[in-house]
Coordinates of C-alpha atoms and ligand atoms in Angstrom, one line a residue:
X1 CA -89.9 -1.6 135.7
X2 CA -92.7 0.6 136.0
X3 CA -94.3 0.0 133.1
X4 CA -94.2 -3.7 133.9
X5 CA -96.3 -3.3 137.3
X6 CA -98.5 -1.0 135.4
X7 CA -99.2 -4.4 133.2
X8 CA -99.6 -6.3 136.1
X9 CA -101.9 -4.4 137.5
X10 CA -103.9 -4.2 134.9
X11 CA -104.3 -8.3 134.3
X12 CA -104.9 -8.3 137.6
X13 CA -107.8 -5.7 137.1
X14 CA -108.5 -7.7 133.9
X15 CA -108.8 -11.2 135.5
X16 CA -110.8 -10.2 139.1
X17 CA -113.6 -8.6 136.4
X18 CA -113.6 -11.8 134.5
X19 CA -114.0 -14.4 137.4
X20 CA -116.3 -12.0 139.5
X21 CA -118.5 -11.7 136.2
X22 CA -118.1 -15.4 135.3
X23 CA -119.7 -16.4 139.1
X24 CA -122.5 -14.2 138.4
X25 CA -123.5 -15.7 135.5
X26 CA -122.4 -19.2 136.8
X27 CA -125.1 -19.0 139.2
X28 CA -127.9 -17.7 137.1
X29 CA -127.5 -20.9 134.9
X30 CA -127.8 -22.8 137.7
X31 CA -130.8 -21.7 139.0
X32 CA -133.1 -20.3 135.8
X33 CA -131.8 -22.7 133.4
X34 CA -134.6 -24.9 132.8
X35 CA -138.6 -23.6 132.5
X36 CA -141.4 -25.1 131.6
X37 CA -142.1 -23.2 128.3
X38 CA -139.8 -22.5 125.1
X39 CA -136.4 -23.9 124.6
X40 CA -136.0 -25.4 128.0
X41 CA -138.8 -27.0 128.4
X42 CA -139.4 -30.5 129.8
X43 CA -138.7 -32.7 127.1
X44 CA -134.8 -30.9 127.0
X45 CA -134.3 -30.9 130.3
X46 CA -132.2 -34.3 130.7
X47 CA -129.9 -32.5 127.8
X48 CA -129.5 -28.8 129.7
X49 CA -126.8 -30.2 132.4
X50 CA -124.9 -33.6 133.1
X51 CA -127.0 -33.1 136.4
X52 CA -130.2 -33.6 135.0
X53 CA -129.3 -36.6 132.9
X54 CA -131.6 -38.6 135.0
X55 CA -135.1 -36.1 133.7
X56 CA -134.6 -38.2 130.3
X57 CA -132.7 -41.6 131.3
X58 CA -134.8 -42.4 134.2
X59 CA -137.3 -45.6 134.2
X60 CA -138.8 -44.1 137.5
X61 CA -140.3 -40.9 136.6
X62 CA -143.0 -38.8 137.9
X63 CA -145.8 -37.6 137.7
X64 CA -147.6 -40.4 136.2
X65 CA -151.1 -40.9 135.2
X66 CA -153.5 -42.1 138.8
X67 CA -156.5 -44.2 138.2
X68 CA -158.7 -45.6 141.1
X69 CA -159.6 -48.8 139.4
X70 CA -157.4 -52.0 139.2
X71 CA -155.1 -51.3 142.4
X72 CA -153.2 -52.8 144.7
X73 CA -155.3 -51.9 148.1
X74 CA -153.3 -52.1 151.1
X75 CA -154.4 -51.6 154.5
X76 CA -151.5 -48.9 156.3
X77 CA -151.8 -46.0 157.8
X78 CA -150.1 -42.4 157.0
X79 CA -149.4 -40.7 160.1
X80 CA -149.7 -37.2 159.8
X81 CA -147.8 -34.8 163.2
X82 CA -147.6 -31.7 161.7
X83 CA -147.8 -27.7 163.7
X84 CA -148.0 -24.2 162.6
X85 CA -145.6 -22.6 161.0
X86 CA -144.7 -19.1 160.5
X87 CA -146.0 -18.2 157.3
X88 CA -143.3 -16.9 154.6
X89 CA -144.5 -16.9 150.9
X90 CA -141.6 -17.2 148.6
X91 CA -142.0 -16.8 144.7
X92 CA -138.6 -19.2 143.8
X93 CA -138.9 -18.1 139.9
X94 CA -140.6 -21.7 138.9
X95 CA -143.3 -22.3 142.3
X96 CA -144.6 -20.4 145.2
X97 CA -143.4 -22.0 148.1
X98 CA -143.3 -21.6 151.8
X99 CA -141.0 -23.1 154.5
X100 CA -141.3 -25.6 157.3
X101 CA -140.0 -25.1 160.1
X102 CA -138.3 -28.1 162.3
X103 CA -140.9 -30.0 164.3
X104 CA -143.6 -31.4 162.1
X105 CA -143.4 -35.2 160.3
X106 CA -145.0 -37.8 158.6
X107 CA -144.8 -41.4 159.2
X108 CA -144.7 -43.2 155.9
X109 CA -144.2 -47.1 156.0
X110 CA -143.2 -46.9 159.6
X111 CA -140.3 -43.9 158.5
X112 CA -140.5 -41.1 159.9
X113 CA -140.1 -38.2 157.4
X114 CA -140.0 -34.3 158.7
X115 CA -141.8 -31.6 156.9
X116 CA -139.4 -29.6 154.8
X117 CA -141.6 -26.9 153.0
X118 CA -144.4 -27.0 150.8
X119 CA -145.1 -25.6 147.0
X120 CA -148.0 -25.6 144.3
X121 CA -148.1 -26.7 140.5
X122 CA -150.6 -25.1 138.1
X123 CA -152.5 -27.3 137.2
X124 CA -151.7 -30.4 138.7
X125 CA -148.9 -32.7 137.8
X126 CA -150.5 -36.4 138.1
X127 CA -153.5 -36.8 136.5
X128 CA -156.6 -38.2 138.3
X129 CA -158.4 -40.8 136.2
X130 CA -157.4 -39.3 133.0
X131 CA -157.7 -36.0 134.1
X132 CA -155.7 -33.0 135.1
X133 CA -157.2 -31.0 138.4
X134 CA -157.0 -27.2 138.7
X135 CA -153.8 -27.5 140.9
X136 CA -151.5 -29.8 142.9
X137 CA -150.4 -29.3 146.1
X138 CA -146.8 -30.6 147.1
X139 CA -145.9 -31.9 150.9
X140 CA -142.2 -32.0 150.8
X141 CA -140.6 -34.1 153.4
X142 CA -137.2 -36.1 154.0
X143 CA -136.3 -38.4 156.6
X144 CA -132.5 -38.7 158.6
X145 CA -130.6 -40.2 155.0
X146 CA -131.8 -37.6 152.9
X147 CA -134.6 -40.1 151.4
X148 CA -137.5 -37.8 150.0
X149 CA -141.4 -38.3 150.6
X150 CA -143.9 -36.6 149.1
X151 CA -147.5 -35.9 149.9
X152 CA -149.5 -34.6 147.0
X153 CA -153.1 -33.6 146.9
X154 CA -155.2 -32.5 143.9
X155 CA -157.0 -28.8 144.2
X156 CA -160.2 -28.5 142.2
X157 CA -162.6 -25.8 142.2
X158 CA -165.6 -25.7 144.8
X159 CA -165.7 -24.2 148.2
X160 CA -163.5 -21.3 149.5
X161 CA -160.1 -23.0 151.6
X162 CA -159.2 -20.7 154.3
X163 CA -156.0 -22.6 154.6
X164 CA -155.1 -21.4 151.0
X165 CA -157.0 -18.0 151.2
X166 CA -153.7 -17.1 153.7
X167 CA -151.5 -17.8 150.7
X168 CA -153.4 -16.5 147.8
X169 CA -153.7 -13.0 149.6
X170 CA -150.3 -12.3 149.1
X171 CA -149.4 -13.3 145.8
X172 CA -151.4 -10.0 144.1
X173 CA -148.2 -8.6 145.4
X174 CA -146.2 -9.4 142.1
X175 CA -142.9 -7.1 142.5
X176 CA -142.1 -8.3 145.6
X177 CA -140.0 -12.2 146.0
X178 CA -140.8 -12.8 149.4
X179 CA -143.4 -12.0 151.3
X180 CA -143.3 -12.2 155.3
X181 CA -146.2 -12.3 157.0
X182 CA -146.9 -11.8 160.7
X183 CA -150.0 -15.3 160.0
X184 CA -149.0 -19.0 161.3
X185 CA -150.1 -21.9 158.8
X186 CA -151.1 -25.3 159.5
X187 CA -150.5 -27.5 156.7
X188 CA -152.7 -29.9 158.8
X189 CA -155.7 -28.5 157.5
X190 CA -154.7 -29.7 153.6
X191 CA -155.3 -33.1 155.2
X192 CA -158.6 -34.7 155.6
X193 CA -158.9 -37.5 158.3
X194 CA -158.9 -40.9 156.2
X195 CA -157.3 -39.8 153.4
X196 CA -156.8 -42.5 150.7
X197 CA -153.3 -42.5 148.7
X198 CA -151.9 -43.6 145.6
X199 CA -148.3 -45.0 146.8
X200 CA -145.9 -45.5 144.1
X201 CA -142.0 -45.0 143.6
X202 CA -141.0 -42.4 141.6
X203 CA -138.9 -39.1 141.4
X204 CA -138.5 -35.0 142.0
X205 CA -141.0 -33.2 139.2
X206 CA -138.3 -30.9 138.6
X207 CA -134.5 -31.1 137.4
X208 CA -132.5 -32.8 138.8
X209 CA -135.2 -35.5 138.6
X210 CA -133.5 -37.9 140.8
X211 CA -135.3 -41.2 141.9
X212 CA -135.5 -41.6 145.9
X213 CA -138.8 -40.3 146.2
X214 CA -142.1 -42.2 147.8
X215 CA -145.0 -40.5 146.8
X216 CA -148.3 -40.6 148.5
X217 CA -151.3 -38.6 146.2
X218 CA -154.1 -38.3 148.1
X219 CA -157.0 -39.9 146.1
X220 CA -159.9 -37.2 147.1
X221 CA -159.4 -33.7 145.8
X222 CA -159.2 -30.5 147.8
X223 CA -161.5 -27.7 147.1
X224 CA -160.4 -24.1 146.9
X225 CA -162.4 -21.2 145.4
X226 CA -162.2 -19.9 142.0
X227 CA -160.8 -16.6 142.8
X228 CA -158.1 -18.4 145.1
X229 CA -157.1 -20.8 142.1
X230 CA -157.2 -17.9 140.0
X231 CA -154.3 -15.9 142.2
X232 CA -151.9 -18.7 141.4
X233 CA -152.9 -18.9 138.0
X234 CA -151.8 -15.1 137.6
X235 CA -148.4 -15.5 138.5
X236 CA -147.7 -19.4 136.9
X237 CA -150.1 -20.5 134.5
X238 CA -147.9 -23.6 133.3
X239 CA -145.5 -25.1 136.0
X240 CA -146.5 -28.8 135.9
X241 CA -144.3 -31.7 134.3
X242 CA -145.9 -33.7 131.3
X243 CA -147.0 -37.4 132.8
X244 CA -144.3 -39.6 132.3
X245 CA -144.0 -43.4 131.7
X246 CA -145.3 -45.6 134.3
X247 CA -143.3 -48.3 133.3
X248 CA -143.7 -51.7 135.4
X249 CA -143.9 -49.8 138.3
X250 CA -146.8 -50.7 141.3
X251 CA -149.4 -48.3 142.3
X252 CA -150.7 -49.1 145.7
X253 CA -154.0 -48.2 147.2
X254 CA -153.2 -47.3 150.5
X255 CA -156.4 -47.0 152.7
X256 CA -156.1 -45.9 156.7
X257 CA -156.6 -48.4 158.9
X258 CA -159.2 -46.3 160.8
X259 CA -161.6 -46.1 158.1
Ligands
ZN1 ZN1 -143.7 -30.1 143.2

């Protein structure tokens, strides 16, 4: 009898190891998985989970190569209502990101579309007549049914961008995952008054890749020091998706109303 709860006690022992050890590494291949470089790179990332079937299957894919010649212009306007924030720098393992709080939108074809957080790619997803910019800057939004909007906007090299020094300060701090800051941002100032944007459908950069996202490139770089491009650099020197197939999808020109 003894010797019999001594055995039970120790597949008990046995089996609480085995499931606490298998949700550890459950949730590290959930969230490192897939990388930009090496064996997970983009071009596998449709095979590295049933949830990511759509990064390879998909006809509406992005980023995709921008040109300013032979578009569909369309007169609209892209409403942009957006405040400070507390500023919280976050290194997620594949972007440096920071948080929106609740308050600030977009109106995007008459939708209303709140301001979720924002991140940056090294360099730049879309290219820009041909060309790949120094860095892109994502606006993450997503309106009451969970349908995603994004604002992008090419960083080059030129003048310094105060709005961006307030980020690039704190990413010499390497060790450390999250930095907290006692600054406000205003992503606000990213925006310049009558922006031009390439409007097309497509889809989320990264895995899971899926397909309900409106994106909105703003046609006319932003500039940003060398030494602020270079911080980003330092800590991800390749996080940007290889242009995918445009397919028969439209590209719209849209141009603000007020200009
Ligand atoms: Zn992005």
């Amino acid at each position: 009898m003894e010797s019999r709860k001594l055995l039970q006690l120790i597949l008990l022992c046995f089996l609480l190891t085995f499931s606490t050890m298998y949700v550890v590494l459950g949730e590290n291949v959930t969230t490192n998985r897939w990388s930009y470089e090496g064996e997970n790179s983009p071009d596998r990332w449709g095979e590295i989970d049933t949830k990511y079937k759509t990064c390879s299957t998909g006809l509406s894919q992005s980023p995709i190569s921008l040109t300013s010649s032979n578009l569909v212009r369309k007169e609209a306007e892209i409403e942009i209502h957006y405040q400070p924030t507390p500023l919280v720098v976050n290194n997620n393992g594949h972007s440096i990101e920071v948080n929106y709080q609740p308050g600030s939108y977009a109106i995007i074809n008459n939708k209303e579309y709140e301001l979720k957080q924002f991140h940056f790619h090294t360099p730049s997803e879309h290219t820009l007549n041909g060309e790949k910019r120094d860095m892109e800057l994502h606006l993450v939004h997503q309106d009451k049914e969970g349908k995603i909007a994004v604002i992008g906007i090419f960083i080059e090299e030129g003048e310094t961008n105060l709005t961006l020094a307030k980020i690039s300060d704190y990413l010499s701090i390497r060790e450390r995952k999250q930095a907290v800051t006692e600054n406000t941002i205003d992503a606000s100032n990213f925006i310049t008054e009558n922006a031009s944007y390439f409007h097309y459908q497509g889809s989320l950069t990264t895995p899971p890749c899926s397909e309900n996202v409106i994106w909105s490139v703003v046609q006319e770089p932003l500039e940003a020091s060398r030494q602020e491009i270079e911080e980003f650099i330092k800590l991800y020197s390749m996080n940007a998706r290889p242009i995918q197939q445009r397919n028969n999808r439209i590209v719209e020109l849209i141009i603000n109303q007020s200009s």
